[in-house]
mmCIF file of C-alpha atoms in Angstrom:
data_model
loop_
_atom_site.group_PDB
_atom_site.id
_atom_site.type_symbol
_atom_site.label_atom_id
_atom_site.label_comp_id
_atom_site.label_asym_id
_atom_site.label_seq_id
_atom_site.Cartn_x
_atom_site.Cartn_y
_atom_site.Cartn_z
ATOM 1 C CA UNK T 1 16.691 -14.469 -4.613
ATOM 2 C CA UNK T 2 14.605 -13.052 -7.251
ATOM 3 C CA UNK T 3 11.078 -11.100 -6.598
ATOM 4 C CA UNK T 4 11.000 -12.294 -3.341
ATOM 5 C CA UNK T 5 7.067 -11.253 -1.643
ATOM 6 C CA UNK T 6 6.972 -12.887 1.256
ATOM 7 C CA UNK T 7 8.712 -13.693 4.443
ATOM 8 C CA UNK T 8 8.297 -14.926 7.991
ATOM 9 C CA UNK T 9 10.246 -15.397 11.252
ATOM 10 C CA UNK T 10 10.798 -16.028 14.447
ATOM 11 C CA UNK T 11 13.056 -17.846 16.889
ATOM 12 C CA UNK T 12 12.990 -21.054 15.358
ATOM 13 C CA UNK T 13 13.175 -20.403 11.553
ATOM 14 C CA UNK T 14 13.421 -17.343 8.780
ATOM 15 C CA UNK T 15 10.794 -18.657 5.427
ATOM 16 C CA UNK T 16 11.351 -16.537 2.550
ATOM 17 C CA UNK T 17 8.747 -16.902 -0.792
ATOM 18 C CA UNK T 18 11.530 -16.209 -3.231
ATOM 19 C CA UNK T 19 8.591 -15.513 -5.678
ATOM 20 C CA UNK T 20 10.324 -14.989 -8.983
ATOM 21 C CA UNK T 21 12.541 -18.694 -8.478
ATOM 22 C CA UNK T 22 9.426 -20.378 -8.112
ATOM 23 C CA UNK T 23 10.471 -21.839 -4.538
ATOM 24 C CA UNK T 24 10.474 -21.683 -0.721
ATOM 25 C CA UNK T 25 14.077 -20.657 1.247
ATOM 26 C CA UNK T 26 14.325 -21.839 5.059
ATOM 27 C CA UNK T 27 16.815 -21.162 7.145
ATOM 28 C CA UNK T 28 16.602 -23.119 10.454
ATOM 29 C CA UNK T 29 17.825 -20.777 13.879
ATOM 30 C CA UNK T 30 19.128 -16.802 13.169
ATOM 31 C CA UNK T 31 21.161 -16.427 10.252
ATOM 32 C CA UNK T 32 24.286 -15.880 11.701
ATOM 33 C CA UNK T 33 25.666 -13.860 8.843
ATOM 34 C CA UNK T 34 24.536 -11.630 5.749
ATOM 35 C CA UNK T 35 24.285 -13.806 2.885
ATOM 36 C CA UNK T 36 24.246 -16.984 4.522
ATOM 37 C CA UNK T 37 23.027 -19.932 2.320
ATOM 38 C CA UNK T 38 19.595 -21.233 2.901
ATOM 39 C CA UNK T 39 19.299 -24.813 4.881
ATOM 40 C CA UNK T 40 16.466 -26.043 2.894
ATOM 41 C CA UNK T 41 14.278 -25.269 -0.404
ATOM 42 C CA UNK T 42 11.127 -25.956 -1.135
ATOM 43 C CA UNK T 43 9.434 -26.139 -4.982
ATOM 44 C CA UNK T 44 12.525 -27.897 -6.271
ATOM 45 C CA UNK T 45 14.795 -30.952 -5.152
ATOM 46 C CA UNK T 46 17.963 -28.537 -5.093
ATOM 47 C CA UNK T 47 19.250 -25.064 -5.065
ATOM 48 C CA UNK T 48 20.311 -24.288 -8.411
ATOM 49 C CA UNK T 49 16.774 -25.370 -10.257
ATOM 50 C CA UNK T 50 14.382 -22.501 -11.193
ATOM 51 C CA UNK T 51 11.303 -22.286 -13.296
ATOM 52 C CA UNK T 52 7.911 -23.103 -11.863
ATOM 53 C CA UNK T 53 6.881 -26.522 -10.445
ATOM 54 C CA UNK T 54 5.224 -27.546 -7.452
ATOM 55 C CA UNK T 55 4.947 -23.810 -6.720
ATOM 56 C CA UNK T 56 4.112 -21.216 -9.299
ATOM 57 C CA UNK T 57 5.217 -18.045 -7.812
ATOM 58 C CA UNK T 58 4.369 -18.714 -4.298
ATOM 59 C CA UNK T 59 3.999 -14.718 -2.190
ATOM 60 C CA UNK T 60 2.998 -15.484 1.458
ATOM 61 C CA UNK T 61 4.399 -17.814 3.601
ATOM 62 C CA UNK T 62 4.229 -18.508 7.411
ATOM 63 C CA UNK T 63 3.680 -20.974 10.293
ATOM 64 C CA UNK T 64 0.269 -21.637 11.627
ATOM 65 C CA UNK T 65 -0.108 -23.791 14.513
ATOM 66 C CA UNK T 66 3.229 -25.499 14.056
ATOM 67 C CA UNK T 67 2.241 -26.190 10.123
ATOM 68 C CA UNK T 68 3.952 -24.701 7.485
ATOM 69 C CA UNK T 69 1.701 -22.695 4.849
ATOM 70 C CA UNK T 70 2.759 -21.304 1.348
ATOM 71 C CA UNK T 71 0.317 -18.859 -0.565
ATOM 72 C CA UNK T 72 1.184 -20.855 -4.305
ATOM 73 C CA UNK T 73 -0.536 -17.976 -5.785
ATOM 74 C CA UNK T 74 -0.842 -18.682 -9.168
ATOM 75 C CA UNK T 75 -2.065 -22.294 -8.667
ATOM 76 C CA UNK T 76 -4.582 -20.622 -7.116
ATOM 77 C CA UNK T 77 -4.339 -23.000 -3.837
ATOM 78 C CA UNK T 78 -2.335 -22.791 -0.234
ATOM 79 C CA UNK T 79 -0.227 -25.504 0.336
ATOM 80 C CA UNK T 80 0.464 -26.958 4.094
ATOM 81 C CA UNK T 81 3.317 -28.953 5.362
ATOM 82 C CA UNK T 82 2.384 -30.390 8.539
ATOM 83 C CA UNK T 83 5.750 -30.070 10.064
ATOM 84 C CA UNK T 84 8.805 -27.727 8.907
ATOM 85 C CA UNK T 85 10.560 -29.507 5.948
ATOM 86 C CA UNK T 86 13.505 -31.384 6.789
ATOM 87 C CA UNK T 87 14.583 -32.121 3.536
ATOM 88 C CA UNK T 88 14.696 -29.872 0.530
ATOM 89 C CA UNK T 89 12.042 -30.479 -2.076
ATOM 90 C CA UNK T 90 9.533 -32.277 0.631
ATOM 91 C CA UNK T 91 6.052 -32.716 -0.591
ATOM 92 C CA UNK T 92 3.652 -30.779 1.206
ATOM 93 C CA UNK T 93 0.871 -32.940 3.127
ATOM 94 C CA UNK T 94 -2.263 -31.177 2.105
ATOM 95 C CA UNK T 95 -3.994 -28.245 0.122
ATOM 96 C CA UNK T 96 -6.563 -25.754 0.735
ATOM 97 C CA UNK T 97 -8.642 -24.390 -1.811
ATOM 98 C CA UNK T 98 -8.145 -27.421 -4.311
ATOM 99 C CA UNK T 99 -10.059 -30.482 -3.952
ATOM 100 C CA UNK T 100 -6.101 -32.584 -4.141
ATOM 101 C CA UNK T 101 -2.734 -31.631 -4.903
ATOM 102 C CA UNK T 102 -3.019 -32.357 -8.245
ATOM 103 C CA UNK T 103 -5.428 -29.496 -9.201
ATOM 104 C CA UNK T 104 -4.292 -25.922 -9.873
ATOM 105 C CA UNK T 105 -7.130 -24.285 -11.832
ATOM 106 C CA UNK T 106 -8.914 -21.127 -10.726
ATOM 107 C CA UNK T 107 -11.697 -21.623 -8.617
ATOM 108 C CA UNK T 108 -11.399 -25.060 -8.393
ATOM 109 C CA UNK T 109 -12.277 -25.290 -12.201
ATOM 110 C CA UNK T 110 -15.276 -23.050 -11.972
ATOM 111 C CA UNK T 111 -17.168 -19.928 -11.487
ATOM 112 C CA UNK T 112 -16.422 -18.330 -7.737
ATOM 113 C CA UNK T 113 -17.736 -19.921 -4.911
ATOM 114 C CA UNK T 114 -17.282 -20.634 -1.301
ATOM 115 C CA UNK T 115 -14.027 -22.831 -1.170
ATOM 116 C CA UNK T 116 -11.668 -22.393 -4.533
ATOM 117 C CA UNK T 117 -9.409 -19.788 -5.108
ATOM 118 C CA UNK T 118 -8.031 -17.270 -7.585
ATOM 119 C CA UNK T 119 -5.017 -15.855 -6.864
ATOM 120 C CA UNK T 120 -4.622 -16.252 -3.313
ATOM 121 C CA UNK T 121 -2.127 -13.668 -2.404
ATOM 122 C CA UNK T 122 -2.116 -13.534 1.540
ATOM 123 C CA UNK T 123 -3.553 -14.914 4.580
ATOM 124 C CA UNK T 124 -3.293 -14.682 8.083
ATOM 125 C CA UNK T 125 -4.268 -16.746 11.273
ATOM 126 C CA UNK T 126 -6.061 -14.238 13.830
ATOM 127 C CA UNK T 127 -8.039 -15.092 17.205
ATOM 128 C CA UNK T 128 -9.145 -18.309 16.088
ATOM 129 C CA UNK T 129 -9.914 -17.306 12.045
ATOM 130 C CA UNK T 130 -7.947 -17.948 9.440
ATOM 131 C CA UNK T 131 -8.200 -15.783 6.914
ATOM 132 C CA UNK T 132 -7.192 -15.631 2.690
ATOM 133 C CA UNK T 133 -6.975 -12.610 0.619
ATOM 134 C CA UNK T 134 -8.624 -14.502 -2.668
ATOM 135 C CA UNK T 135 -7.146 -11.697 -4.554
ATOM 136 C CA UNK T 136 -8.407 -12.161 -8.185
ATOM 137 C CA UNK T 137 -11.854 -12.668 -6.370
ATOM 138 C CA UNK T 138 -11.600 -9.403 -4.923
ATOM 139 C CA UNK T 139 -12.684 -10.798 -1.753
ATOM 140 C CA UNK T 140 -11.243 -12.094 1.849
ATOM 141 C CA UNK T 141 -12.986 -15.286 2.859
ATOM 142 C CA UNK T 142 -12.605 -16.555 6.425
ATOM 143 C CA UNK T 143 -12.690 -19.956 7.977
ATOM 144 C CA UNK T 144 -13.377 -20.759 11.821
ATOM 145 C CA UNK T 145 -9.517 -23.192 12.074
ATOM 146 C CA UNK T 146 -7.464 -23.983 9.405
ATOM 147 C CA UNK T 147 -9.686 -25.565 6.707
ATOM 148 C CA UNK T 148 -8.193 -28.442 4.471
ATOM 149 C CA UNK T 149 -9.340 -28.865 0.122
ATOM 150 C CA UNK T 150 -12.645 -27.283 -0.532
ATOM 151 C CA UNK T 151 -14.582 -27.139 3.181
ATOM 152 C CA UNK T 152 -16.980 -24.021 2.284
ATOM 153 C CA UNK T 153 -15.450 -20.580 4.268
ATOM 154 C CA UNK T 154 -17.821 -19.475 6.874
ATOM 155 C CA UNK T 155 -16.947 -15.484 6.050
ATOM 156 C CA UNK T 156 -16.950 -13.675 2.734
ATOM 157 C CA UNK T 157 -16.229 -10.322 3.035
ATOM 158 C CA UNK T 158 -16.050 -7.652 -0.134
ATOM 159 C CA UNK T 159 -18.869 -9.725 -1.958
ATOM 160 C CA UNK T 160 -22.464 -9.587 -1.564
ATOM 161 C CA UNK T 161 -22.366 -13.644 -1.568
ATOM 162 C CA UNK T 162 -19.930 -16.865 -2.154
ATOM 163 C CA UNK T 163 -20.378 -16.670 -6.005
ATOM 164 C CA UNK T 164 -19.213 -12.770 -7.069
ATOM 165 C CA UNK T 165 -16.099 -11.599 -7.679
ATOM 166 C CA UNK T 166 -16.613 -8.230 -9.179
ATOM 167 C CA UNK T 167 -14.664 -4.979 -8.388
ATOM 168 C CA UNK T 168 -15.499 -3.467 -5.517
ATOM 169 C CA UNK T 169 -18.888 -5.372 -5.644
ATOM 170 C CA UNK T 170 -19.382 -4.049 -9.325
ATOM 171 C CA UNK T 171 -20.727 -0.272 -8.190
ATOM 172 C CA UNK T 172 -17.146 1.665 -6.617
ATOM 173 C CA UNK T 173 -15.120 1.695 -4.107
ATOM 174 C CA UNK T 174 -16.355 1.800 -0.403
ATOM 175 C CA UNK T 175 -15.981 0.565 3.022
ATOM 176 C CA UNK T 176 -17.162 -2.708 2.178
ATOM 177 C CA UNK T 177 -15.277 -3.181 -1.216
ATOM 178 C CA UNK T 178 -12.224 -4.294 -2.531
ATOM 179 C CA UNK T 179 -10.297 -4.024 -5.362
ATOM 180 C CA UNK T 180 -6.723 -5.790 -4.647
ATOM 181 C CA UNK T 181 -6.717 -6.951 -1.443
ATOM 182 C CA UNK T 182 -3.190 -8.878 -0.936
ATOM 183 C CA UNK T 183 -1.997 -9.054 2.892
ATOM 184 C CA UNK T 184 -3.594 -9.430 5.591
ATOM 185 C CA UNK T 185 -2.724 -9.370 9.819
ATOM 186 C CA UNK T 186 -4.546 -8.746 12.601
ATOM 187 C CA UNK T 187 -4.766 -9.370 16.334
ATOM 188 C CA UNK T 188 -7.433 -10.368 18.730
ATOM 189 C CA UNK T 189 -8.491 -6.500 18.162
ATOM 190 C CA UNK T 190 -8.815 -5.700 14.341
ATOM 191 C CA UNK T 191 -8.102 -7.262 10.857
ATOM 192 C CA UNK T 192 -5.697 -5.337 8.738
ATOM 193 C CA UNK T 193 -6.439 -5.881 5.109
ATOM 194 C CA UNK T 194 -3.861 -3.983 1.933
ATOM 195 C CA UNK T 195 -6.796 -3.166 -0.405
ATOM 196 C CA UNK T 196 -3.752 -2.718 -3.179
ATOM 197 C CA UNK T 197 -5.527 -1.920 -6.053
ATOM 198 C CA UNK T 198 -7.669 0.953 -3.763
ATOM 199 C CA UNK T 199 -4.412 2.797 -2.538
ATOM 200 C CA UNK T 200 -5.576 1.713 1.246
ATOM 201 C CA UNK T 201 -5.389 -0.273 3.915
ATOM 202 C CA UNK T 202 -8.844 -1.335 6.011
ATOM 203 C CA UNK T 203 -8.967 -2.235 8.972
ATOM 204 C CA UNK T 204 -12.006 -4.195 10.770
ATOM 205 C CA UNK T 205 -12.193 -3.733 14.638
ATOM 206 C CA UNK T 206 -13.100 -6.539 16.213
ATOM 207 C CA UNK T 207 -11.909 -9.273 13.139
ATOM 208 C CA UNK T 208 -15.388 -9.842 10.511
ATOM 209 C CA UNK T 209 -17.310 -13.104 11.628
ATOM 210 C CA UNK T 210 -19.289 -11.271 8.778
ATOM 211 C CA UNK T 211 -19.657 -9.287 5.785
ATOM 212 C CA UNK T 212 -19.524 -5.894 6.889
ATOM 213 C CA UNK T 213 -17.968 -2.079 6.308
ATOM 214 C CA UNK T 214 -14.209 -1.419 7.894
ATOM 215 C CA UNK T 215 -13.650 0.610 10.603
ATOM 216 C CA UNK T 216 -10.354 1.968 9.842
ATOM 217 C CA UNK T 217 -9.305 3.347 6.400
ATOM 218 C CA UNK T 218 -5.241 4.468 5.460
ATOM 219 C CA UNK T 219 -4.509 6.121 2.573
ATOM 220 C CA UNK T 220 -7.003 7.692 1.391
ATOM 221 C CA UNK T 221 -9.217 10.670 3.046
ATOM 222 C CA UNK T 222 -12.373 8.681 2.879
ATOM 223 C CA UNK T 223 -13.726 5.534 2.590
ATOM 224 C CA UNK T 224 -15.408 5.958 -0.925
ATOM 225 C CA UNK T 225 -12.008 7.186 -2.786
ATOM 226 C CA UNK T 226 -9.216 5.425 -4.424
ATOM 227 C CA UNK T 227 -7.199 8.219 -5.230
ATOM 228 C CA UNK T 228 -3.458 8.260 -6.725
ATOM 229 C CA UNK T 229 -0.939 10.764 -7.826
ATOM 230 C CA UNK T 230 2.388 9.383 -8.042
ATOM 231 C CA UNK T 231 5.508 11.079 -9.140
ATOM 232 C CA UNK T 232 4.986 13.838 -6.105
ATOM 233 C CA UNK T 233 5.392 13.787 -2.928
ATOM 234 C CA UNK T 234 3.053 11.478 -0.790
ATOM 235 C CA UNK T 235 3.898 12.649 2.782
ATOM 236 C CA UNK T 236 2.847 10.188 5.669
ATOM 237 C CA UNK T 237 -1.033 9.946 5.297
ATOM 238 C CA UNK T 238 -0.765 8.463 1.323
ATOM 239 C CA UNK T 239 -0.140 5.549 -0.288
ATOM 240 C CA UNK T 240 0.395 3.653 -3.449
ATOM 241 C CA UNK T 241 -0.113 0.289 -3.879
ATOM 242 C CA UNK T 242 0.993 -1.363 -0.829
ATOM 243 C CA UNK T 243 1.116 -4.853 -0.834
ATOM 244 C CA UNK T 244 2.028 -5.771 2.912
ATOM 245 C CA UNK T 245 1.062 -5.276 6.156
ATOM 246 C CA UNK T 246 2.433 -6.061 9.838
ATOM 247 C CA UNK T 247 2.078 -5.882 13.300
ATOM 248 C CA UNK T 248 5.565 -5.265 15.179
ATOM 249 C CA UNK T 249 5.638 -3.975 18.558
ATOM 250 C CA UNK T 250 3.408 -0.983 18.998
ATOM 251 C CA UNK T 251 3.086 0.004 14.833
ATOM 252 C CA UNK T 252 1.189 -0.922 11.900
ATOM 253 C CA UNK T 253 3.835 -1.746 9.560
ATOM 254 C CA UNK T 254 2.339 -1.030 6.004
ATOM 255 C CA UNK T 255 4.416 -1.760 2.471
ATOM 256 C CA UNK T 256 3.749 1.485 0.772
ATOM 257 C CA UNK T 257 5.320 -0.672 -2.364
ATOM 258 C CA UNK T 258 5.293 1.657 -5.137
ATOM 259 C CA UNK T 259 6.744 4.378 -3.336
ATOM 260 C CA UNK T 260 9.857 2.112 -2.462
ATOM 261 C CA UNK T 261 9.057 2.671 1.455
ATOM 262 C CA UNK T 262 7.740 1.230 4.938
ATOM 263 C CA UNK T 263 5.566 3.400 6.970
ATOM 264 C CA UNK T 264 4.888 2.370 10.381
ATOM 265 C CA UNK T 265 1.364 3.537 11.867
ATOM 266 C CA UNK T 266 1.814 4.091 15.777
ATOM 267 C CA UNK T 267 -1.331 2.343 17.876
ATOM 268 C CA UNK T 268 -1.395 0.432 16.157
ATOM 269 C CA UNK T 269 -4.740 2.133 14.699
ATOM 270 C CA UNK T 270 -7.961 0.849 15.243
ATOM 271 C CA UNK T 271 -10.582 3.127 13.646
ATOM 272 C CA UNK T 272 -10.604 6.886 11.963
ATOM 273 C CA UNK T 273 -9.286 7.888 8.565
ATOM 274 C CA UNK T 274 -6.366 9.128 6.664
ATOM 275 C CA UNK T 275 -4.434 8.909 9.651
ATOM 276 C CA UNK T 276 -0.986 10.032 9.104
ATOM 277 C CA UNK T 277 2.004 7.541 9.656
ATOM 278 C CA UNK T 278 4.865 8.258 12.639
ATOM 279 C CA UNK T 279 7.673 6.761 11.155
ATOM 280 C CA UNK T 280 9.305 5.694 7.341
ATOM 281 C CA UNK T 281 11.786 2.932 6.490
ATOM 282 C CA UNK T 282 13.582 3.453 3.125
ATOM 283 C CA UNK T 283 13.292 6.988 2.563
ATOM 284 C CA UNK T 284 14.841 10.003 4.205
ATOM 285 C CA UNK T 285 11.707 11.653 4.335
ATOM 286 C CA UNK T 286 8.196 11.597 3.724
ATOM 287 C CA UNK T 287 7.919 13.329 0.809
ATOM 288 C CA UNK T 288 10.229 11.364 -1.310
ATOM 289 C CA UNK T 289 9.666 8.455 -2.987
ATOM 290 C CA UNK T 290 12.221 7.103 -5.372
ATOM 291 C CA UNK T 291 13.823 3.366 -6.063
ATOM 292 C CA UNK T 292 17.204 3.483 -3.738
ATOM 293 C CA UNK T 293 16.416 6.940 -3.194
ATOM 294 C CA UNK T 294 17.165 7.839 -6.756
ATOM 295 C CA UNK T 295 21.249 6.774 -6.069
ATOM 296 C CA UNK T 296 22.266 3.464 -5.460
ATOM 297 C CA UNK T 297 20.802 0.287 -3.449
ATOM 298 C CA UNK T 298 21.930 0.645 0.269
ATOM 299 C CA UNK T 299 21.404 -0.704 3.613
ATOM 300 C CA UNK T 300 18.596 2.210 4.161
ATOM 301 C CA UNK T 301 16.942 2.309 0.578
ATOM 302 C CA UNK T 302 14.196 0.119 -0.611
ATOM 303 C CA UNK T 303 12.726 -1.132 -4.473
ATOM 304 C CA UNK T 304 9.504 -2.355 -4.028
ATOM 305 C CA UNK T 305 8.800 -4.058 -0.818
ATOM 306 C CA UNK T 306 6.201 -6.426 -0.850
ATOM 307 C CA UNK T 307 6.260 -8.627 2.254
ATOM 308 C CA UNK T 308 6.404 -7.307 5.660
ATOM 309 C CA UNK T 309 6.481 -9.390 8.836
ATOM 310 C CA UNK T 310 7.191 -8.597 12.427
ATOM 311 C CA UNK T 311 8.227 -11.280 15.372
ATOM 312 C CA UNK T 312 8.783 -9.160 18.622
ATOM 313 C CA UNK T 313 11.128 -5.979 18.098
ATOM 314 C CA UNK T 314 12.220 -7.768 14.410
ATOM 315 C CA UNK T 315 10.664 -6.516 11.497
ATOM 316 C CA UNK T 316 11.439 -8.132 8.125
ATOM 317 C CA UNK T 317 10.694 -6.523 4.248
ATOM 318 C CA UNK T 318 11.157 -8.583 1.348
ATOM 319 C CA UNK T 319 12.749 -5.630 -0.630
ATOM 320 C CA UNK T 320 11.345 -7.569 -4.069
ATOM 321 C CA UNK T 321 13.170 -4.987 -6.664
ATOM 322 C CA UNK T 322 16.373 -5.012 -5.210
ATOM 323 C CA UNK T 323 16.487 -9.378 -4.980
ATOM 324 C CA UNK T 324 16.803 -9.398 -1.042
ATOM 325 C CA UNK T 325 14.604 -9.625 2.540
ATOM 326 C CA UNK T 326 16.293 -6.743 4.961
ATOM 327 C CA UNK T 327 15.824 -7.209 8.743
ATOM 328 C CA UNK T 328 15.606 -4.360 11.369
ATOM 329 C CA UNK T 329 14.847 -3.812 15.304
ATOM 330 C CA UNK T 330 12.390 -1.607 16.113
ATOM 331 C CA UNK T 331 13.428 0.921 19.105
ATOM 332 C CA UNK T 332 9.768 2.129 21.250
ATOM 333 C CA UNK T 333 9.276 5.578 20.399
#
């Protein structure tokens, strides 16, 4: 792998974004092994082409309904496979936020508005909604089902209307604003959203059916700040950029990304702020931060995780600096 941002599993298959080859990795049943080869790509006809194609670093990635759904992030569109891919380099049956499969422009080859895309980093399917970080948009837009090409989204949320795009909404950060937002999760309680570029994490309790302020803010003492201070120690209420968020057993699994760690929020959490995390994956502590710790890449160190996704007791991190998606269980506190 190279840069890989995004990953997904459960009992039937393990979908890696291997972001940096330009392609989709699918490995049908458990892995049996470390290492094991990959049944199937995606993006190219075979393994040993790279470069972009079909997919132009592709980030999210995970099954909806029984379909198949890649974030193609820089074609600014979400590709679907009705079915998981048999074959390696199968076309995907339809698009979403491009009016064919042809088209890879920003916004659908205009200004913002209610169906195109720029930059879709992250989505997630919750209670019914399915919802897209439109990360260049600074926005989240929300659909009632799946949609297919350019069917208008029923909920924007982080703009005053379908056709801005400005950082948080042009006048600061607040509990209504974005900056980054990249990942999303949720459950039939409360949308998670990894407002990157803010240093946070929001979350919405019950899931937005329309624009409104979070409920729940991580990382930063209040909802108005965006505060950062790396290169010292962060301790379990702080974070830096973190680009992923899951939900695995009874935690809030957040990818505190540029300080090389996991933190996992016990609740999971539903409203407050600056909550502190219970738990960290990747670091010995929370007050350190460091790539591999500062020694050498191990099974307990971390470089920039990205993705984060959780199926039952697994939780998976695509561990993007160090080339590689690491699996663990999660033991109930």
């Amino acid at each position: 792998m190279y840069a890989p941002r995004g990953v997904y599993l459960d009992d039937r298959v393990v979908v890696v974004a291997d972001s940096g080859n330009h392609r989709v990795l699918l490995w049908y049943g458990w892995p049996k092994a470390d290492h094991q080869p990959a049944d199937v790509v995606l993006g190219h006809t075979e393994f040993e082409a790279e470069g972009p194609g079909l997919l132009h670093l592709p980030t999210a990635v995970a099954l909806v309904e029984g379909r198949l759904l890649v974030a193609d992030a820089w074609h600014h569109r979400i590709l679907v496979w009705d079915d998981l891919p048999e074959g390696s380099g199968q076309p995907p049956d339809r698009v979403i936020g491009q009016p064919d499969l042809r088209s890879t422009i920003p916004n659908a080859g205009g200004s913002p508005g209610p169906a195109g895309f720029y930059w879709p980093y992250g989505f997630t399917y919750v209670h019914g909604w399915f919802y897209v970080a439109d990360t260049g948009n600074r926005r989240v837009l929300g659909w009632r089902g799946v949609p297919e090409g350019l069917r208008p989204a029923d909920l924007v949320l982080g703009q005053p209307d379908a056709y801005s795009g400005a950082e948080n909404r042009g006048r600061g950060v607040g509990a209504d604003t974005f900056r980054w937002p990249h990942a999303l999760v949720g459950d039939e309680m409360t949308l998670y959203v990894a407002d990157a570029g803010n240093h946070r994490v929001l979350g919405f309790t019950p899931p937005p059916e329309q624009d409104r302020p979070a409920d729940l803010v991580l990382g930063q003492e209040d909802f108005d700040r965006d505060f950062e201070l790396p290169h010292v120690p962060q301790g379990p209420q702080r974070l830096r950029f973190p680009y992923g968020v899951a939900l695995c057993r009874d935690y809030l699994a957040v990818a505190d990304t540029a300080n090389n760690r996991v933190l996992l929020f016990p609740g999971p959490p539903r409203r407050g702020v600056y909550l502190p995390a219970a738990h960290v994956i990747g670091q010995a502590n929370f007050a350190e931060s460091g790539e591999n710790r500062w020694r050498a890449v191990g099974w307990d160190t971390l470089c920039w995780p990205y993705g984060v996704w959780g199926y039952q007791d697994l939780l998976a991190v695509a561990d993007s600096g160090n080339n590689r998606v690491m699996i663990w269980r999660l033991r109930r506190s």
